[in-house]
Coordinates of C-alpha atoms and ligand atoms in Angstrom, one line a residue:
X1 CA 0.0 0.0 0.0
X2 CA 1.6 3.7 -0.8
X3 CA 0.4 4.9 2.2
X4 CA 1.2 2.3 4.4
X5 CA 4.8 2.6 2.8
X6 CA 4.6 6.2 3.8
X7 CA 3.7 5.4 7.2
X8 CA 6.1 3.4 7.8
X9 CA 8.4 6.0 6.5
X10 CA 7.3 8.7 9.0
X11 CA 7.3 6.2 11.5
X12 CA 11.5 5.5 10.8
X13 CA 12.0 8.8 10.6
X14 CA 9.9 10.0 13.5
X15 CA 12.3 7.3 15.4
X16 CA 15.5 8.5 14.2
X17 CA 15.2 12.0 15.2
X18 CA 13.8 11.3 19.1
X19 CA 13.6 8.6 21.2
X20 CA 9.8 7.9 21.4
X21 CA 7.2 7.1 20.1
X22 CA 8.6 3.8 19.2
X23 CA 7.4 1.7 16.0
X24 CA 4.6 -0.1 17.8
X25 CA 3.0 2.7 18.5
X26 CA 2.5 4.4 15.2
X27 CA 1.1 1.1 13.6
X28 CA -2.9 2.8 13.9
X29 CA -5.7 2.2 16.7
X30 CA -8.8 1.0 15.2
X31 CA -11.5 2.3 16.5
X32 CA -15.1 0.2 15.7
X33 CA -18.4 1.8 17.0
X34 CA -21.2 -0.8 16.6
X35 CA -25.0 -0.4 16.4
X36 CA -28.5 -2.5 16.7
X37 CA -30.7 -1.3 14.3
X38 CA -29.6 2.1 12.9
X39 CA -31.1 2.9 9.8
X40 CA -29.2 4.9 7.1
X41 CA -32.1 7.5 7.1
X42 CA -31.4 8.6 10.3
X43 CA -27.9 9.6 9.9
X44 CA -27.8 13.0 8.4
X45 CA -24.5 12.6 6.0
X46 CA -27.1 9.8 4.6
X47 CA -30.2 11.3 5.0
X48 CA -31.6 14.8 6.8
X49 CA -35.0 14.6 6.3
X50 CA -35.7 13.4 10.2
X51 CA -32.3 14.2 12.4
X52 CA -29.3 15.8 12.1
X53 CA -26.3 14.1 13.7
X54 CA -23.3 16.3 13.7
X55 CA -21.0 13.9 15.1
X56 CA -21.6 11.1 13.0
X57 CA -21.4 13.1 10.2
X58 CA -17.9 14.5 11.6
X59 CA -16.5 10.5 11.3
X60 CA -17.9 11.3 7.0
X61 CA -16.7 14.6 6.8
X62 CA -13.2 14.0 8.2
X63 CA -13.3 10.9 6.2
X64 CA -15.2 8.6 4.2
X65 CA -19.0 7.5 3.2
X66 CA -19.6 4.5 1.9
X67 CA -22.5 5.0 -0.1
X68 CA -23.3 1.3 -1.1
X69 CA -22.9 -0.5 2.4
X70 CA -24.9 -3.3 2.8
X71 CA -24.8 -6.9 5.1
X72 CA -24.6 -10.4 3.9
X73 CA -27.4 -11.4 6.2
X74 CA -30.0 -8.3 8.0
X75 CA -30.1 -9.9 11.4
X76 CA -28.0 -9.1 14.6
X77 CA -25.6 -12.1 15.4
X78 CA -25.1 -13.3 12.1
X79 CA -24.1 -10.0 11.3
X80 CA -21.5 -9.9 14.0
X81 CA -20.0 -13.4 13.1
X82 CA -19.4 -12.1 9.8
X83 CA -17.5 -8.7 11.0
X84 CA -15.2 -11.1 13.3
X85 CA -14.4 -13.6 11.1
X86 CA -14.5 -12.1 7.1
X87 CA -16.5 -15.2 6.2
X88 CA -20.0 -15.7 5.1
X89 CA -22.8 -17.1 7.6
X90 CA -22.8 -20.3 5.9
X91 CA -19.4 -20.7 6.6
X92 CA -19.0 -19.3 10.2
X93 CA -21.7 -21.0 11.0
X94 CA -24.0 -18.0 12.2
X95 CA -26.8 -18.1 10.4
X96 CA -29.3 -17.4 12.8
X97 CA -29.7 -15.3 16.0
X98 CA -30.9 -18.6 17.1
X99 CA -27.2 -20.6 16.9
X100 CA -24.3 -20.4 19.5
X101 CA -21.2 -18.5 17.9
X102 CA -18.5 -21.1 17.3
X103 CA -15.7 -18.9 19.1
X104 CA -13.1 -21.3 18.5
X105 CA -12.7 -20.0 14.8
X106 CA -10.5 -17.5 13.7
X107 CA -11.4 -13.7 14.0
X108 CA -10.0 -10.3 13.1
X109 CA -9.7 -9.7 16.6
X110 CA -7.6 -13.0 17.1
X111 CA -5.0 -11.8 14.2
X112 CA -4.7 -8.5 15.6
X113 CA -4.1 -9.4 18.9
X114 CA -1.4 -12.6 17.8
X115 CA 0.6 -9.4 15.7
X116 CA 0.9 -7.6 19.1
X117 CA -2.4 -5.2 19.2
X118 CA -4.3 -4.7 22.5
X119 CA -8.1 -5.6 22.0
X120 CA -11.1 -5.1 23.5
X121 CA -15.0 -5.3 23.3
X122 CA -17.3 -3.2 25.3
X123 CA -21.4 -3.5 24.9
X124 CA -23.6 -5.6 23.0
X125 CA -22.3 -9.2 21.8
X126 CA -25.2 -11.2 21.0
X127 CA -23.5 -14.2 20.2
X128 CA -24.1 -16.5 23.3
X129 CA -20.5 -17.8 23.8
X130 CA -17.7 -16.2 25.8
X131 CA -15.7 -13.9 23.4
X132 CA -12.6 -15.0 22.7
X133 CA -9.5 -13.4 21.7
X134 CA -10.1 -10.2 23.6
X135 CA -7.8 -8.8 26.2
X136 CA -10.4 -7.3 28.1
X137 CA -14.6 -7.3 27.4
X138 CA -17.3 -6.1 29.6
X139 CA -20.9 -7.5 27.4
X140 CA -24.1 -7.1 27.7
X141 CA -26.4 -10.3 28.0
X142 CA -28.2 -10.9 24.9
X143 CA -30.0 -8.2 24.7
X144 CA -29.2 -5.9 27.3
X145 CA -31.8 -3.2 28.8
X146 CA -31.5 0.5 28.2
X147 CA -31.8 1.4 31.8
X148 CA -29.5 0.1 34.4
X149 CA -28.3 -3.2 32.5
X150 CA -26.1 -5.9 33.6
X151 CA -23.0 -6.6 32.0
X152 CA -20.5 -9.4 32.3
X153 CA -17.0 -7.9 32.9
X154 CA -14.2 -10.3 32.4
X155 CA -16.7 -13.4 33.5
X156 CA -18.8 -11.6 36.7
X157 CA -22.2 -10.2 36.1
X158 CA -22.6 -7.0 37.4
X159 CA -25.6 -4.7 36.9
X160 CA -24.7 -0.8 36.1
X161 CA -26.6 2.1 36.5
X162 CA -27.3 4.8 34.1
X163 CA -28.4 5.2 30.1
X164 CA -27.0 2.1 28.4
X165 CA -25.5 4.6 25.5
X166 CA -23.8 6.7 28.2
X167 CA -22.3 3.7 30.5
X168 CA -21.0 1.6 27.1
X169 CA -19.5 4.9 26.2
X170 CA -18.4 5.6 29.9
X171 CA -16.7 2.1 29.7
X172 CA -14.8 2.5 26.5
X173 CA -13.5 6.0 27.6
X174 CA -12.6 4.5 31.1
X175 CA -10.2 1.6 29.3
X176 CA -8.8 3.8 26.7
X177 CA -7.9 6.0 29.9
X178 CA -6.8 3.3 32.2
X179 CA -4.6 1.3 29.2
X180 CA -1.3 1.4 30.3
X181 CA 0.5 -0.6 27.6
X182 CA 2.5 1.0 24.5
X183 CA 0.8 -1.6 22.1
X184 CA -2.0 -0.6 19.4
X185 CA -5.1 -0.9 20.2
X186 CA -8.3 -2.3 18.5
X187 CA -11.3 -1.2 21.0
X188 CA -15.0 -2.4 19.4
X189 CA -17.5 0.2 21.5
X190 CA -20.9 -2.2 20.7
X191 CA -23.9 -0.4 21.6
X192 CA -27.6 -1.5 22.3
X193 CA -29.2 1.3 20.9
X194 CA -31.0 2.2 18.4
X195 CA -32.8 -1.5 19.0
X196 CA -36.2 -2.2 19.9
X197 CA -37.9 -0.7 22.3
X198 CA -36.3 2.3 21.5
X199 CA -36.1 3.5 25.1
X200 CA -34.9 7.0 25.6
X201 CA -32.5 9.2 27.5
X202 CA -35.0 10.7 30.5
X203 CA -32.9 14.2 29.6
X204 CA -34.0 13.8 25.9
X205 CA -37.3 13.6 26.2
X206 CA -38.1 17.1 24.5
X207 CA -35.8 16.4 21.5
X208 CA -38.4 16.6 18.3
X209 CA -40.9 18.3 20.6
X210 CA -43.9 19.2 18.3
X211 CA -41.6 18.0 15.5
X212 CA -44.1 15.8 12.5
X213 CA -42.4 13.3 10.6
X214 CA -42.7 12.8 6.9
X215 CA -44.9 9.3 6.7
X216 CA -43.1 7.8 3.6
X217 CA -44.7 6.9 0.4
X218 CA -45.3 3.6 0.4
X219 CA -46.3 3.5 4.5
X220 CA -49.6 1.8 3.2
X221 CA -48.4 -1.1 1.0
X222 CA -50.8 -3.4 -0.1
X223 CA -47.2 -5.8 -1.2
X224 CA -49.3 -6.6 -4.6
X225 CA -47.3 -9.1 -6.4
X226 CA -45.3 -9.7 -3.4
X227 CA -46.4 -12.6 -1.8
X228 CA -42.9 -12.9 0.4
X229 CA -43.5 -9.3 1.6
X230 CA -47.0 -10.3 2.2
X231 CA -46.2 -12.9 4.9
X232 CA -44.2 -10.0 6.8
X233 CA -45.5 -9.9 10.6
X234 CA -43.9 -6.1 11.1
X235 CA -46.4 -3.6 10.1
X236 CA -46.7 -0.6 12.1
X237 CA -50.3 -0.8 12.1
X238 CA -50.9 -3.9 13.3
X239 CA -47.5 -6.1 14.4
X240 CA -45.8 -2.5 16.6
X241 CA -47.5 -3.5 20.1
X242 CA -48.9 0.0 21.6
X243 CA -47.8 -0.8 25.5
X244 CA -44.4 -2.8 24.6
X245 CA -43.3 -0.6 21.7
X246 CA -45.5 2.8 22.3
X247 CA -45.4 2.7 25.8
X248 CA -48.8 3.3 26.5
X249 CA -48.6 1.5 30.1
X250 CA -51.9 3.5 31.2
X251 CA -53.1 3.3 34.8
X252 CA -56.4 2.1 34.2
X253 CA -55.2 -1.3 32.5
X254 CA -57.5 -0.4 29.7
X255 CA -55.3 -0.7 27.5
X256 CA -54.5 -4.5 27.0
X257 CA -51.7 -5.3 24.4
X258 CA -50.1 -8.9 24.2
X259 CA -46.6 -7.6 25.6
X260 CA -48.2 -5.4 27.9
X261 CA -47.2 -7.0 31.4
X262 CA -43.6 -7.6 29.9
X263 CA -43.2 -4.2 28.8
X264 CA -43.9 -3.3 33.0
X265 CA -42.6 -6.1 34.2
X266 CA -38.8 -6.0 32.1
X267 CA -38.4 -2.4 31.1
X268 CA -40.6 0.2 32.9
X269 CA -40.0 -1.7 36.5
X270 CA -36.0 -1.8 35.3
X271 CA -35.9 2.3 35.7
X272 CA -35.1 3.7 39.5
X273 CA -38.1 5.7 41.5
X274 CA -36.3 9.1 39.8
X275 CA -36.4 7.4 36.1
X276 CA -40.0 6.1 36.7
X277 CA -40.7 9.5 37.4
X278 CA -39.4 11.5 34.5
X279 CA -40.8 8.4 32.4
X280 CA -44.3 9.0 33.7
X281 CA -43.8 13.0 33.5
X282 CA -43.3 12.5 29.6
X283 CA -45.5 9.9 29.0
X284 CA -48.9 9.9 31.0
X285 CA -49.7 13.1 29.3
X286 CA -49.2 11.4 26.0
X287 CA -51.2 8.3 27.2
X288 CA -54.1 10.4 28.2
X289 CA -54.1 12.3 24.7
X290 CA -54.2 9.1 22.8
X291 CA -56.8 7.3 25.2
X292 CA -58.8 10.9 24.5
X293 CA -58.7 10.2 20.5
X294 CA -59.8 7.2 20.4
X295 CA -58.2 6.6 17.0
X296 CA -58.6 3.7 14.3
X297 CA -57.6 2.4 11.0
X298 CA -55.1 5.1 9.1
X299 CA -55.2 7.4 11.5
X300 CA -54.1 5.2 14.4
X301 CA -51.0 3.6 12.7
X302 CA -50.1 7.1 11.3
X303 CA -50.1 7.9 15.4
X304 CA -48.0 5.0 15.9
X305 CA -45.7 6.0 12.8
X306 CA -45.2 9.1 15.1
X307 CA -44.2 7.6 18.3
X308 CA -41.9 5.3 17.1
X309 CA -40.0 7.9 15.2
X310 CA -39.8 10.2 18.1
X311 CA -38.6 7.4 20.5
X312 CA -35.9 5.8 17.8
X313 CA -34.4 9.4 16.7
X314 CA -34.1 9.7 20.3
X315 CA -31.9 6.7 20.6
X316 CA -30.5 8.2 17.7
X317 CA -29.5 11.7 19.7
X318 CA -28.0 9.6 22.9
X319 CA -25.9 7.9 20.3
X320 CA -24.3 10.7 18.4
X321 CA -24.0 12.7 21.5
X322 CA -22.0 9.5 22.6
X323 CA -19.9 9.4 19.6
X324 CA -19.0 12.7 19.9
X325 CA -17.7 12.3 23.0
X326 CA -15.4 9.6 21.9
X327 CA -14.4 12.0 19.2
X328 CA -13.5 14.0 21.3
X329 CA -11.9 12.1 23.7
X330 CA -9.3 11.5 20.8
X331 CA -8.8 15.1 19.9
X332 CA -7.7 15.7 23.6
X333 CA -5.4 13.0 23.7
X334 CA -3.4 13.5 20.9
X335 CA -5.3 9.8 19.5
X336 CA -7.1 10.8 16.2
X337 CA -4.0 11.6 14.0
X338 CA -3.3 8.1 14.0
X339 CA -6.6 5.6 14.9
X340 CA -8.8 4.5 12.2
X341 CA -12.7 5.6 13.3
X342 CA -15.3 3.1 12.0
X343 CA -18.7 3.6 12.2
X344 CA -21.7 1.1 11.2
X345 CA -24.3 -0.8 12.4
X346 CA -25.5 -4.7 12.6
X347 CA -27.9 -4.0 9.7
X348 CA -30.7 -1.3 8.7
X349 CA -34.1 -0.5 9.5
X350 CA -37.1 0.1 8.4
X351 CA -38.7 3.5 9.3
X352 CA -42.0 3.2 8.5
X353 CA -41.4 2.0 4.3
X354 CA -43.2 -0.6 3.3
X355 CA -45.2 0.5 6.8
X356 CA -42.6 -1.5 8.8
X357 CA -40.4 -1.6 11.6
X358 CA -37.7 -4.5 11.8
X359 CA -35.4 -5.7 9.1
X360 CA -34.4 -9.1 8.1
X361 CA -35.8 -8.6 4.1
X362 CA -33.1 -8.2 1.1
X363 CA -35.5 -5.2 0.3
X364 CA -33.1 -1.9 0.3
X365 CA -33.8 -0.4 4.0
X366 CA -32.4 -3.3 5.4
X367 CA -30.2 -4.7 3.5
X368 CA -28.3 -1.2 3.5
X369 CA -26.0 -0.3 6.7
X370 CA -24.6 3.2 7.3
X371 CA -20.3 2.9 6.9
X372 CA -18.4 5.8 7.7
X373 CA -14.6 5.3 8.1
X374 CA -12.1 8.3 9.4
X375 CA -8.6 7.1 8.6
X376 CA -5.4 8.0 10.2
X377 CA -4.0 11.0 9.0
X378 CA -1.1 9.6 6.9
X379 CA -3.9 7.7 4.5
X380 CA -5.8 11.7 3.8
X381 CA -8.8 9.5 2.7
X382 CA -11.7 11.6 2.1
X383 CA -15.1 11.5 0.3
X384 CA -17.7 9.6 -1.0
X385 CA -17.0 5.4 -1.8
X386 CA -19.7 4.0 -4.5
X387 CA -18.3 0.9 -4.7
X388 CA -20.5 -2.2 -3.6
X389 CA -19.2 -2.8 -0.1
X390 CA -20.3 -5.5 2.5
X391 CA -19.7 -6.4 6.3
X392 CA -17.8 -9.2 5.1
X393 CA -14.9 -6.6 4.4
X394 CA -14.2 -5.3 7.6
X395 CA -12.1 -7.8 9.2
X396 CA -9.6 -7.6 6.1
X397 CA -10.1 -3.8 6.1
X398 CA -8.8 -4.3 9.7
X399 CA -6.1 -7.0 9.4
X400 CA -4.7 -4.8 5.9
X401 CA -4.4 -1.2 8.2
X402 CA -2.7 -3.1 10.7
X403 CA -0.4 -4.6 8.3
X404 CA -1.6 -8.3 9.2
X405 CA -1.6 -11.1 6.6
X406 CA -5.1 -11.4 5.6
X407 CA -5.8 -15.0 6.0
X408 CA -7.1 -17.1 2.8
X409 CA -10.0 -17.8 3.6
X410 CA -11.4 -14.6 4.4
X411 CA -14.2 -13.8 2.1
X412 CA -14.3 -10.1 1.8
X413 CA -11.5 -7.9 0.4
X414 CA -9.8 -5.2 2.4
X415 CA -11.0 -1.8 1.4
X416 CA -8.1 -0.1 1.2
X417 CA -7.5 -0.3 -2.2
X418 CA -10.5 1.6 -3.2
X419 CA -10.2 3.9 -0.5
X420 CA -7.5 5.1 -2.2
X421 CA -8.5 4.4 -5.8
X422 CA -5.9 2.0 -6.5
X423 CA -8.4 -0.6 -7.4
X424 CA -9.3 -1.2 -11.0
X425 CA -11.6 -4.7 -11.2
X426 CA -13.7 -4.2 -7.6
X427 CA -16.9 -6.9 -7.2
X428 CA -19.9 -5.6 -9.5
X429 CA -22.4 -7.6 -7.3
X430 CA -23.3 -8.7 -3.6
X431 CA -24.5 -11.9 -2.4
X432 CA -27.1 -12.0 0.6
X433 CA -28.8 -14.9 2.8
X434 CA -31.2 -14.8 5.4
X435 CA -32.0 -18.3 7.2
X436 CA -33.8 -17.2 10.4
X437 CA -37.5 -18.6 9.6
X438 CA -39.8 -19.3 11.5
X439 CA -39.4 -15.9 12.8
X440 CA -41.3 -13.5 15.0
X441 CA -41.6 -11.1 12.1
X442 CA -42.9 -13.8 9.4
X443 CA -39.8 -13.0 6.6
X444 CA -39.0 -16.3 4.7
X445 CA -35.7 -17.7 4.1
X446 CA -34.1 -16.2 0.9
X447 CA -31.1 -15.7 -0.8
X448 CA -30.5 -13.3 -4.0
X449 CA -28.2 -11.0 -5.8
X450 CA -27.7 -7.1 -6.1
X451 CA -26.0 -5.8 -8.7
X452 CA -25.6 -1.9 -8.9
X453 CA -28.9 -1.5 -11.1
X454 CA -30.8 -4.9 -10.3
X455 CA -32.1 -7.2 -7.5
X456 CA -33.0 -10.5 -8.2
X457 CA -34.6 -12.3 -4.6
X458 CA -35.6 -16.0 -4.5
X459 CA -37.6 -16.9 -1.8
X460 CA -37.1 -20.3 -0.8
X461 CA -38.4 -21.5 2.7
X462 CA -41.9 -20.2 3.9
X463 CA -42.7 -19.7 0.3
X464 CA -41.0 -20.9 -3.1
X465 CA -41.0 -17.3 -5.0
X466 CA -38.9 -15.1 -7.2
X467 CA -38.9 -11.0 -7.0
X468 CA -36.8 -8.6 -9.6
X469 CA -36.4 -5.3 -9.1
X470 CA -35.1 -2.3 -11.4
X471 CA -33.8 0.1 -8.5
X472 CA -33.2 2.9 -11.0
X473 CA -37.0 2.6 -11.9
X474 CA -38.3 1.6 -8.5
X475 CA -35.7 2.4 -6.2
X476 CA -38.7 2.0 -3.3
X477 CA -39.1 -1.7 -4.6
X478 CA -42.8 -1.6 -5.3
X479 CA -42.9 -3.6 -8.4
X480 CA -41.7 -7.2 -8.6
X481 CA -40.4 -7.2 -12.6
X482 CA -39.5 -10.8 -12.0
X483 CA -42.8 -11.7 -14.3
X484 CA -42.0 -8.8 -17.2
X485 CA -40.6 -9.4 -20.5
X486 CA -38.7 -6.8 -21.1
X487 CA -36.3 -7.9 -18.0
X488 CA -36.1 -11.2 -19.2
X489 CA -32.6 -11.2 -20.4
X490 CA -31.4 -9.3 -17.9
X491 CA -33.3 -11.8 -14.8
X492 CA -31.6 -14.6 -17.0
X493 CA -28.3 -12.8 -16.7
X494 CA -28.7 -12.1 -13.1
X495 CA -29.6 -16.3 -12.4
X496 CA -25.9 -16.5 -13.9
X497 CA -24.1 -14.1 -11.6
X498 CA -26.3 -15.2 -9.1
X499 CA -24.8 -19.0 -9.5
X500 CA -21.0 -17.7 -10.2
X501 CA -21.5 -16.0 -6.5
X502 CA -22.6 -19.3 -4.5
X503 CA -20.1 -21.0 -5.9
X504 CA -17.1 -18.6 -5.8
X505 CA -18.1 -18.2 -1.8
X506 CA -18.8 -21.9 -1.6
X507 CA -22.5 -21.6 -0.6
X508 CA -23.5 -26.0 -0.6
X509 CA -26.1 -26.5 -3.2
X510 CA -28.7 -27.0 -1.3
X511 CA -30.5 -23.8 -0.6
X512 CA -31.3 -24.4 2.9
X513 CA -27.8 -24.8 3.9
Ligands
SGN1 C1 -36.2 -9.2 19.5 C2 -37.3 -8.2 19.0 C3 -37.5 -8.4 17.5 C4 -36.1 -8.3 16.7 C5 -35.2 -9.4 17.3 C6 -33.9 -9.5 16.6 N1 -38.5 -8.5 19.6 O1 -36.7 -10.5 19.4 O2 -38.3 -7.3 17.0 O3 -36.3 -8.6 15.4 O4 -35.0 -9.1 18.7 O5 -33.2 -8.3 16.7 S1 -38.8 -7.9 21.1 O6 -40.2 -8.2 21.4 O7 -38.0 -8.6 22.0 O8 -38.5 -6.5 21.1 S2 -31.6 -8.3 16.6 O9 -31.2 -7.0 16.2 O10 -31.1 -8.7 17.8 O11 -31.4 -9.3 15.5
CA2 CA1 -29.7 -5.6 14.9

């Protein structure tokens, strides 16, 4: 890599002329900062039209967008098997949330830490065994809670209080203070938010106050010539669960939902007295409005449209507020010249298209992730990326900035190269595969292809069923073309590439595998 070269350079130099820093320690930090569930359209250097978020947009502005980001598989802990270990979920073995992450594989993490980096993994993990190949973790248990949540620190459960944002944050800022070694580091700061429930920050409460969202377009799909989409169990109107998800706990009991005693029992009786308080403060006025309106039909999931925007772009505010205190913890100790900044999330989201929450379909929303890279100074990366980028290329991304072999049988390909336009012959397509069915959210198995223009999606388990789309005529996905003749040449083409991509990552012929 030229840069690296000229790294290494400065780095030779910079030890001729003074004793420190020594060669180790100009090799670059990597920085990851993980989310559940953050949509693209809620990150401003994406989309503005609902929030801004300075900070994040900082990480773009100082660096690099990745316009075409998108995951190999829209769920959480098969998309975290594939950032560890550069592999497909077919090979890793992570297909599902529902599967215990083989953790005696090889990871990014592992390679770092064998060529002398300093890891460590703070928040969410998801994957149900102990991680492996960190120097130091402190993870949430499955889930986690947004209000005073347990974490397992190096083995012992201990429960923390505060805003989960804030304390992940608090814990990443607290090792980075307390390291004392002269080794690089490679810190993963994995937070809950923005996941369902989409609890916020008591002191954020009057973010958006008064604020409408735009409903989008398609918020009342009828899925015509969708049967896969059909099956979805995710709608706003009817699937979003008014106590659990809109927190409409009322006094009376009158309203009866089927999450309605776990939504007191796990996350309202989870806040302190002072919590429950502000909670109520915000809230009962709400509840007593809607209760007052007596809404129905349209009108009611348009309400619920509302509510859930207003509680996710507040998760939203608690983490860019977070990420810019990371920033800024590296600005004040002399850190961001020379640590690489990532910032993406497990998969997208829907927000409200299609009139969904949730994810899980190879429809754009959530097969998109945000990616936004800042790179150490001696790489002056900046801009906008269009390339066709995956998850999968993280851990090589990782491994080739750290000047670590990148081990054969890692899937994706480093980034670097297009980073900083070196790369000539870069993939024209992406392969995706979902396997969690049955589901809580009805999506069926399916696997498929997207090429820069074209999706082609077969539907497989749950329903045997082919979709094509033309995302420069329908970039909302409203109009299966699989059926149309003038994209019959161009389906046929796509089955092709489509079959050169299972093979070339060594996806077993049979489709449920
Ligand atoms: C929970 C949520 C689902 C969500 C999955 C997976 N239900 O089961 O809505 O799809 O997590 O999310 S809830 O009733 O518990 O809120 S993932 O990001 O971890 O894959
Ligand atoms: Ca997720």
């Amino acid at each position: 890599m030229k840069s690296l070269n000229l790294l290494l350079l400065l780095a030779l130099l910079t030890a001729a002329s003074c004793s420190t820093p020594t060669q180790e320690s100009t090799r670059p930090n990597i920085l990851l900062i993980f989310t559940d569930d953050h949509s693209y359209q809620t990150f401003s250097a994406y989309d503005d039209r609902f929030i801004e978020t300075p900070n994040l947009d900082r990480i773009a502005d100082e660096g690099v967008l990745f316009e075409n980001s998108f995951v190999t598989n829209s769920i959480c802990a098969p998309s975290r098997a594939v950032i560890l270990t550069g592999k497909h979920s077919h090979i890793n073995g992570q297909t599902t949330n529902g599967v215990t992450f083989d953790s005696t594989q090889n990871s990014f993490i592992k390679e770092l830490g064998a060529a002398g980096y300093e890891t460590a993994l703070i928040g969410k993990w998801h994957l149900r065994s102990r991680p492996t190949g960190f120097d130091h973790y402190e993870v949430l248990i499955g889930q986690g809670h947004y209000y005073n949540t347990d974490f397992i620190e190096n083995g012992v459960k201990v429960q923390r209080p505060g805003y989960v944002t804030d304390v992940v944050t608090d814990k990443s800022l607290d090792w980075l203070e307390e390291r004392t070694s002269d080794k690089p580091f490679c810190l993963m700061v994995q937070h809950k938010a923005t996941h369902r429930i989409w609890q916020p920050d008591t002191s954020l409460f009057h973010e958006f106050e008064g604020v409408e969202f735009p409903l989008p377009a398609n918020f009342f799909d009828d899925y015509e010539g969708r049967p896969a989409a059909a099956m979805h169990r995710m709608g706003i109107d009817e699937h979003m669960d008014l106590v659990w998800d809109n927190k409409m706990l009322d006094d009376e009991g009158e309203i009866e939902t089927f999450h309605r005693d776990r939504y007191e029992r796990v996350m309202y009786n989870r806040m302190n007295d002072g919590e429950k308080a502000a909670w109520d403060a915000y809230y009962d006025p709400i509840i007593a409005d809607f209760k007052a309106s007596k809404l129905e039909g349209k009108a009611l999931a348009e309400w619920k449209y509302q509510r859930y925007m207003h509680d996710y772009l507040k998760c939203v505010r608690s983490v860019d507020n977070n990420v810019g205190r990371i920033l800024a913890y590296l600005d004040e100790n002399g850190l961001a010249e020379n640590t690489l900044v990532v910032y993406t999330s497990d998969q997208g989201f829907y927000m409200g298209e299609h009139g969904w929450f949730d994810k899980r379909y190879m429809y754009e929303e959530s097969l998109r992730t945000p990616l936004v890279m800042r790179f150490p100074a001696a790489y002056n990366a900046r801009g906008k990326v269009e390339e066709l980028v995956q998850n999968l290329d993280l851990a090589p991304t990782f491994l080739d900035i750290a000047d670590v072999a990148i081990p054969q049988d890692m899937q994706g390909r480093s980034l670097l190269p297009i980073v900083e336009r070196e790369e000539q012959h870069w993939r024209d397509a992406i392969y995706y595969h979902y396997y969690e069915y049955p589901n809580e959210h009805g999506t069926p198995k399916h696997y498929g292809i997207r090429s820069d223009r074209y999706k082609l999606i077969h539907f497989y388990e749950g329903i045997d069923s082919w979709e094509f789309y033309d995302l420069q005529q329908d970039p909302s996905e409203m109009h299966n073309a699989y059926e149309d003749d003038a994209y019959q040449d161009i389906i046929e083409e796509h089955k092709g590439r489509l079959a050169q991509l299972r093979k070339q990552y060594m996806v077993p012929e049979d489709p449920s595998s």
